[in-house]
């Protein structure tokens, strides 16, 4: 294990100076770089890093973002199969991310949203400390499959059993396939199906295992041309089997050979596995630190990337026109800038990000509904404190928020959000009066939100919302005025 000491020392100093960190955060981070095993520094989950070391989640995320910006770590956007935990594809930049996935192991394909099964992970830079995983072609066949291609925390739904443990119990062969060669595998197989997959390309095959068991080996020839497997038999009987795999392609292939039992094959619905909490692409896009440090990260405006659920918050100054007339442009603008700074700090404190300002209004984004509502309440508290300290002129704010699906795109060099959720959030904000928060029914009914609002006066009313047929239920919240 070799560490580039001068690089580590200079970059750690840079990270320490980037912001104020909690005590011992930097030393814990440096200790992992120096003493962690190879796997612990490959595809790091910052939420797990925070949990295991008693660090605040938000601080851990910021730490890895700053470390990536400085060059100590590399960030990747990993597309994960929800049913196997296999990393199907990995992208080094948001602009190259493709959300279509194909898993040859599960025989599934589809599209995933940024906040579903796209995990953002961090790997120590090879310039700082070289890992075997930086050179996947040099890995053993076991490490290539079980450590490089699969997440190790995926569990059977509702159980503590790791999917990898179940899968490994069904494996009947594991091999690389050198180009221009024939690889022979021998196995005993039971009823169900004999399936194989190249975990790099997702090329796969499946042959039914049926009929009377045999004691004499069945000879199965499989041709692999670099794109697909072609078995010589349409079915094989239970018992011993000898498999000759000929790779006629120009590149090395691989084969993970599995004997699926009938009870697994009989499942018409394959529920997603359970995963430990991880930082999704949608969560990262809603962080102010990411948007500030990685301004070059872009989403193609012609395509956009889907987000299944995002919470958008709009604020607006009440009486801003009169304020400009009363104070003059320079003084009023200085006050508006102070209000922008206050909002930005509060939104970031609640794990959100300012998307843009529109005149005197602000559009902010949060990946968790409770963070948005907590931020809104905190904003009103901060405005109240500011007004009490500064007196006239007062800042009078109106806030509205809504959650739902959206599209992330880069427009005018800014990561932005579009779609009906944005329109509804803006309309909900327009229903708020001075010092009030209006939230949609979708947001109010999100887990944890109603509990968060206990102790505040809440009035339910119906209102027309642009793009929504008929009237919609809206909740008006007045901070700290519950009877």
XYZ file of C-alpha atoms in Angstrom:
483
model
C 0.000 0.000 0.000
C 1.636 3.226 -1.194
C 0.328 6.719 -0.360
C 1.495 9.840 -2.183
C 2.297 11.760 0.989
C 2.928 15.206 -0.518
C -0.333 15.102 -2.471
C -2.260 13.948 0.601
C -0.768 16.617 2.836
C -1.423 19.499 0.424
C -4.963 18.420 -0.423
C -5.941 17.721 3.187
C -4.852 21.272 4.043
C -6.994 22.531 1.174
C -10.021 20.583 2.438
C -9.517 21.760 6.048
C -9.574 25.360 4.860
C -12.640 24.887 2.630
C -15.156 25.135 5.478
C -15.559 24.627 9.197
C -15.610 20.920 10.077
C -16.714 19.190 13.251
C -13.925 17.985 15.564
C -12.089 14.853 14.398
C -13.891 14.657 11.047
C -10.702 15.383 9.111
C -8.624 12.942 11.173
C -11.209 10.172 10.682
C -11.203 10.840 6.955
C -7.405 10.786 6.723
C -7.253 7.610 8.797
C -9.489 5.779 6.311
C -7.306 6.891 3.408
C -4.179 5.679 5.182
C -5.393 2.550 6.916
C -8.565 1.419 5.161
C -8.481 -1.788 3.129
C -8.826 -1.598 -0.638
C -12.550 -2.380 -0.658
C -13.341 0.316 1.920
C -11.874 2.947 -0.422
C -13.688 1.712 -3.488
C -17.215 2.936 -4.221
C -17.600 4.658 -0.838
C -21.152 5.405 0.303
C -20.920 8.734 2.216
C -24.120 7.966 4.157
C -22.639 4.694 5.427
C -19.351 6.498 6.136
C -21.280 8.994 8.289
C -23.258 6.276 10.091
C -20.217 4.142 10.895
C -18.151 7.052 12.221
C -20.802 9.108 14.033
C -20.522 11.983 11.558
C -23.456 14.122 10.437
C -24.758 12.899 7.082
C -24.633 16.340 5.469
C -21.055 16.875 6.643
C -19.952 13.509 5.266
C -21.428 14.311 1.846
C -19.723 17.717 1.795
C -16.454 16.094 2.849
C -16.427 13.714 -0.118
C -17.504 16.452 -2.511
C -14.625 18.660 -1.398
C -12.238 15.681 -1.542
C -13.371 14.986 -5.109
C -12.998 18.613 -6.097
C -9.456 18.611 -4.707
C -8.526 15.451 -6.598
C -8.252 13.003 -3.676
C -11.341 11.054 -4.733
C -13.242 10.359 -7.941
C -17.030 10.477 -8.132
C -19.122 8.036 -10.161
C -22.814 7.731 -11.010
C -23.603 4.020 -10.773
C -26.695 2.466 -12.346
C -27.716 -0.406 -10.064
C -30.079 -3.283 -10.873
C -32.842 -3.122 -8.227
C -33.278 -6.916 -8.267
C -29.664 -8.072 -8.071
C -27.594 -5.169 -6.743
C -25.285 -5.486 -9.759
C -23.626 -2.280 -10.912
C -24.716 -2.338 -14.533
C -22.949 0.805 -15.631
C -20.825 3.508 -14.085
C -20.436 7.054 -15.356
C -17.779 9.535 -14.344
C -19.841 12.617 -15.208
C -23.484 13.571 -15.012
C -23.544 14.642 -18.667
C -22.648 11.087 -19.768
C -25.202 9.352 -17.540
C -27.617 6.999 -19.312
C -30.598 5.893 -17.253
C -31.613 2.915 -19.398
C -30.527 -0.345 -17.826
C -30.312 -4.005 -18.842
C -29.525 -6.793 -16.359
C -28.712 -10.123 -17.982
C -28.756 -11.885 -14.628
C -32.360 -10.896 -13.871
C -33.490 -10.705 -17.496
C -34.923 -7.228 -16.918
C -34.513 -3.862 -18.588
C -36.013 -0.438 -18.124
C -35.468 3.182 -17.199
C -34.512 4.439 -13.772
C -34.908 7.898 -12.282
C -32.121 9.867 -10.626
C -33.528 9.170 -7.174
C -34.285 5.488 -7.676
C -31.347 3.210 -8.485
C -28.635 5.641 -9.482
C -26.133 5.702 -6.641
C -23.367 8.296 -6.394
C -20.206 6.800 -4.911
C -16.603 7.872 -4.334
C -13.333 6.031 -4.997
C -9.894 7.157 -3.843
C -7.914 8.616 -6.736
C -5.196 6.378 -8.243
C -2.899 9.412 -8.030
C -3.157 9.210 -4.241
C -3.422 5.476 -3.582
C -3.701 2.822 -6.246
C -6.318 0.109 -5.704
C -6.669 -3.208 -7.545
C -10.142 -1.976 -8.562
C -8.568 0.795 -10.622
C -7.384 -2.011 -12.946
C -10.385 -4.359 -13.149
C -8.721 -6.569 -15.790
C -6.080 -7.498 -13.205
C -8.623 -8.721 -10.632
C -9.201 -12.366 -9.837
C -12.395 -13.771 -11.292
C -13.930 -13.828 -7.783
C -13.059 -10.206 -6.968
C -14.136 -9.078 -10.434
C -17.603 -10.464 -9.836
C -18.324 -10.229 -6.119
C -16.480 -7.018 -5.243
C -16.204 -5.055 -8.496
C -19.641 -5.726 -10.052
C -21.987 -6.289 -7.087
C -22.957 -4.150 -4.093
C -22.414 -6.136 -0.911
C -25.263 -4.617 1.128
C -28.209 -5.746 -1.053
C -30.545 -7.945 1.001
C -33.501 -10.185 0.223
C -36.745 -8.170 0.580
C -37.797 -7.937 4.236
C -34.880 -10.092 5.393
C -31.344 -9.638 6.670
C -30.020 -12.277 4.256
C -27.595 -10.848 1.704
C -28.581 -11.445 -1.900
C -24.947 -12.289 -2.705
C -25.033 -15.160 -0.210
C -28.143 -16.554 -1.871
C -26.701 -16.063 -5.353
C -23.359 -17.652 -4.511
C -25.200 -20.730 -3.270
C -26.680 -21.119 -6.771
C -23.465 -20.527 -8.713
C -22.157 -23.579 -10.596
C -19.256 -21.936 -12.384
C -17.261 -18.741 -12.610
C -14.650 -18.041 -15.260
C -13.067 -15.562 -17.576
C -13.296 -16.376 -21.279
C -10.045 -15.513 -23.062
C -10.497 -14.539 -26.726
C -9.943 -17.318 -29.246
C -10.134 -20.077 -26.638
C -12.429 -22.792 -25.297
C -13.144 -22.778 -21.560
C -14.498 -25.957 -19.950
C -16.660 -25.985 -16.820
C -18.148 -28.988 -15.029
C -21.117 -28.908 -12.692
C -23.959 -30.917 -11.187
C -27.286 -29.236 -11.819
C -30.821 -29.704 -10.561
C -34.255 -28.929 -12.039
C -35.025 -25.352 -13.035
C -32.738 -23.556 -15.442
C -29.046 -23.267 -16.222
C -28.282 -19.624 -16.902
C -25.163 -17.655 -17.626
C -24.284 -13.982 -17.855
C -21.307 -11.843 -18.759
C -21.586 -9.234 -15.992
C -19.653 -6.664 -18.005
C -21.753 -6.729 -21.186
C -24.977 -8.284 -19.755
C -24.973 -10.881 -22.554
C -26.886 -13.861 -21.164
C -28.477 -17.224 -21.915
C -30.836 -19.613 -20.142
C -31.421 -23.308 -20.818
C -34.267 -25.211 -19.086
C -33.210 -28.117 -16.854
C -35.971 -30.728 -17.097
C -36.678 -34.413 -17.596
C -35.350 -37.527 -15.934
C -32.049 -37.160 -14.060
C -28.971 -38.701 -15.695
C -25.727 -40.017 -14.310
C -23.793 -39.656 -17.545
C -22.509 -36.103 -18.175
C -24.440 -34.004 -20.659
C -22.190 -32.137 -23.083
C -23.288 -28.529 -23.678
C -21.409 -26.360 -26.159
C -21.835 -22.593 -25.998
C -20.498 -20.139 -28.552
C -19.771 -16.600 -27.406
C -19.055 -14.019 -30.096
C -18.535 -11.001 -27.839
C -22.190 -9.967 -28.015
C -24.273 -13.050 -27.273
C -24.144 -16.634 -26.036
C -25.474 -19.408 -28.315
C -26.048 -22.774 -26.525
C -26.020 -25.966 -28.618
C -28.955 -27.535 -26.699
C -32.442 -26.157 -26.056
C -32.709 -28.060 -22.736
C -30.584 -30.288 -20.497
C -31.519 -32.987 -17.952
C -30.660 -32.791 -14.250
C -27.298 -34.326 -13.371
C -23.664 -33.761 -14.350
C -22.950 -31.403 -17.214
C -19.775 -30.498 -19.088
C -19.865 -27.048 -20.647
C -17.439 -25.939 -23.349
C -17.588 -22.192 -23.958
C -15.848 -20.974 -27.118
C -15.079 -17.274 -27.232
C -14.803 -16.260 -30.873
C -14.825 -12.550 -30.031
C -11.836 -10.230 -29.919
C -12.093 -9.327 -26.210
C -11.984 -11.301 -22.989
C -15.424 -12.276 -21.758
C -16.656 -13.684 -18.479
C -19.239 -16.234 -17.417
C -21.234 -16.404 -14.200
C -23.036 -19.764 -14.356
C -26.145 -20.201 -12.202
C -28.592 -23.030 -11.576
C -31.894 -21.288 -10.853
C -34.319 -23.522 -8.886
C -37.976 -23.844 -9.997
C -39.335 -21.789 -7.070
C -37.347 -18.738 -8.156
C -38.285 -19.183 -11.804
C -41.966 -19.425 -10.813
C -42.003 -15.898 -9.385
C -43.860 -13.673 -11.802
C -43.074 -10.537 -9.789
C -39.512 -9.911 -8.679
C -39.557 -7.259 -5.936
C -36.564 -4.965 -5.553
C -33.955 -5.839 -2.977
C -33.470 -3.879 0.228
C -30.439 -1.596 0.263
C -28.788 0.452 2.972
C -29.505 4.184 2.524
C -27.321 5.632 -0.202
C -26.815 8.967 -1.917
C -28.927 8.962 -5.048
C -28.329 11.188 -8.036
C -31.472 13.125 -7.159
C -30.225 13.726 -3.622
C -26.890 15.027 -4.896
C -28.465 17.460 -7.366
C -30.382 18.992 -4.464
C -27.231 19.840 -2.495
C -25.831 23.350 -2.574
C -22.233 22.163 -2.187
C -22.487 19.998 -5.314
C -24.017 22.806 -7.359
C -21.285 25.196 -6.222
C -18.260 22.918 -6.609
C -19.344 21.139 -9.778
C -20.843 23.851 -11.946
C -19.531 22.078 -15.045
C -21.773 19.052 -14.401
C -24.558 19.261 -16.962
C -27.747 17.486 -18.016
C -28.557 17.579 -21.731
C -31.467 20.024 -22.120
C -32.734 18.025 -25.116
C -33.266 14.938 -22.973
C -33.319 15.786 -19.268
C -33.145 13.283 -16.431
C -36.239 12.112 -14.585
C -36.642 12.448 -10.827
C -39.432 10.454 -9.231
C -39.879 12.769 -6.249
C -38.446 16.177 -5.512
C -39.697 18.979 -3.271
C -39.644 22.506 -4.656
C -39.976 25.582 -2.492
C -40.685 29.104 -3.740
C -40.400 32.321 -1.761
C -41.370 35.865 -2.678
C -41.037 39.246 -1.038
C -44.334 40.940 -0.297
C -44.455 44.629 -1.183
C -41.057 44.682 -2.872
C -42.149 47.318 -5.421
C -43.177 49.690 -2.635
C -39.922 48.928 -0.820
C -37.848 49.974 -3.851
C -39.875 53.190 -4.131
C -39.505 53.960 -0.430
C -35.807 53.106 -0.019
C -34.414 53.733 -3.474
C -32.831 51.129 -5.719
C -29.458 50.808 -3.977
C -30.762 50.482 -0.424
C -33.600 48.164 -1.438
C -31.263 45.966 -3.459
C -28.859 45.725 -0.495
C -31.755 44.535 1.652
C -32.800 42.017 -0.991
C -29.246 40.676 -1.146
C -29.208 40.230 2.627
C -32.459 38.306 2.372
C -30.985 36.110 -0.412
C -27.962 35.320 1.776
C -30.186 34.416 4.721
C -32.313 32.124 2.563
C -29.285 30.484 0.965
C -27.683 29.682 4.326
C -30.930 28.281 5.745
C -31.697 26.169 2.683
C -28.182 24.691 2.706
C -28.431 24.004 6.438
C -31.512 21.876 5.683
C -29.791 19.812 2.941
C -31.305 21.786 0.070
C -30.054 24.051 -2.685
C -31.029 27.348 -4.263
C -31.880 26.593 -7.894
C -32.253 30.201 -8.997
C -33.554 33.634 -8.122
C -36.358 35.171 -10.148
C -36.427 38.885 -9.430
C -36.920 39.013 -5.658
C -38.155 35.406 -5.533
C -36.202 32.242 -4.806
C -36.673 28.696 -6.083
C -35.104 26.013 -3.873
C -34.976 22.230 -4.148
C -34.892 19.450 -1.544
C -34.697 15.685 -1.961
C -36.689 15.045 1.255
C -40.085 16.650 1.931
C -39.394 17.087 5.654
C -36.215 19.049 4.883
C -38.205 21.507 2.752
C -40.899 22.054 5.399
C -38.317 22.360 8.164
C -36.415 24.893 6.051
C -39.585 26.920 5.423
C -40.339 27.129 9.149
C -36.737 28.042 9.887
C -36.738 30.722 7.173
C -39.734 32.450 8.732
C -38.026 32.273 12.123
C -34.847 33.789 10.734
C -36.779 36.556 8.964
C -38.598 37.328 12.212
C -35.278 37.508 14.069
C -33.736 39.701 11.369
C -36.663 42.112 11.469
C -36.564 42.373 15.250
C -32.839 43.178 15.152
C -32.965 45.655 12.279
C -36.388 47.228 12.656
C -37.866 49.034 9.679
C -37.715 48.272 6.806
C -38.997 44.779 7.464
C -38.641 41.813 5.156
C -42.031 40.221 4.581
C -41.880 36.791 2.995
C -44.413 34.429 1.425
C -43.498 30.754 0.985
C -45.032 27.852 -0.942
C -43.925 24.264 -1.560
C -45.029 21.124 -3.386
C -43.501 17.701 -4.090
C -43.754 15.344 -7.031
C -41.911 14.131 -10.131
C -39.781 16.471 -12.208
C -37.209 16.687 -14.979
C -33.676 17.943 -14.291
C -31.958 19.793 -17.124
C -29.145 22.279 -17.565
C -30.426 25.550 -18.963
C -28.374 28.734 -19.246
C -25.496 26.956 -17.471
C -27.699 26.211 -14.441
C -29.102 22.907 -13.212
C -32.840 23.525 -13.270
C -36.129 21.642 -12.873
C -39.111 21.563 -15.195
C -42.548 20.011 -15.279
C -45.918 20.153 -13.606
C -44.472 19.943 -10.102
C -42.634 23.228 -10.681
C -45.798 24.918 -11.938
C -47.883 23.708 -9.004
C -45.236 24.749 -6.453
C -45.132 28.265 -7.892
C -48.927 28.482 -7.853
C -49.100 27.234 -4.245
C -46.634 29.957 -3.242
C -48.836 32.628 -4.821
C -51.628 31.616 -2.417
C -49.555 32.462 0.672
C -49.906 35.775 2.432
C -47.350 37.678 4.494
C -45.473 35.440 6.927
C -47.297 32.314 5.763
C -46.352 28.987 4.221
C -48.706 27.250 1.810
C -48.080 23.610 0.999
C -49.850 21.163 -1.284
C -51.750 18.124 -0.082
C -49.065 15.886 -1.619
C -46.440 17.548 0.543
C -48.592 17.641 3.676
C -49.296 13.906 3.400
C -45.606 12.984 2.934
C -44.119 10.947 5.814
C -43.159 13.081 8.800
C -44.522 16.394 7.516
C -47.728 16.600 9.582
C -45.746 15.788 12.755
C -43.259 18.497 11.869
C -46.092 21.028 11.640
C -47.660 20.202 15.003
C -47.619 23.330 17.150
C -48.337 25.614 14.190
C -51.703 26.948 13.047
C -52.878 25.073 9.954
C -55.885 25.943 7.793
C -57.037 23.668 4.993
C -58.674 25.232 1.932
C -59.426 24.487 -1.724
C -57.888 26.519 -4.529
C -57.466 26.272 -8.309
C -53.961 25.194 -9.362
C -52.659 25.660 -12.883
C -52.728 22.380 -14.781
C -54.767 20.604 -12.091
C -58.371 19.824 -12.931
C -60.822 21.370 -10.472
C -59.749 22.715 -7.108
C -56.926 21.224 -5.075
C -56.473 21.007 -1.334
C -53.874 23.407 0.054
C -52.661 23.849 3.644
C -51.901 27.308 5.018
C -49.341 27.271 7.836
C -48.755 30.161 10.217
C -45.602 29.559 12.220
C -46.056 29.089 15.956
C -49.730 30.105 16.218
C -51.501 26.884 17.080
C -54.371 27.385 19.496
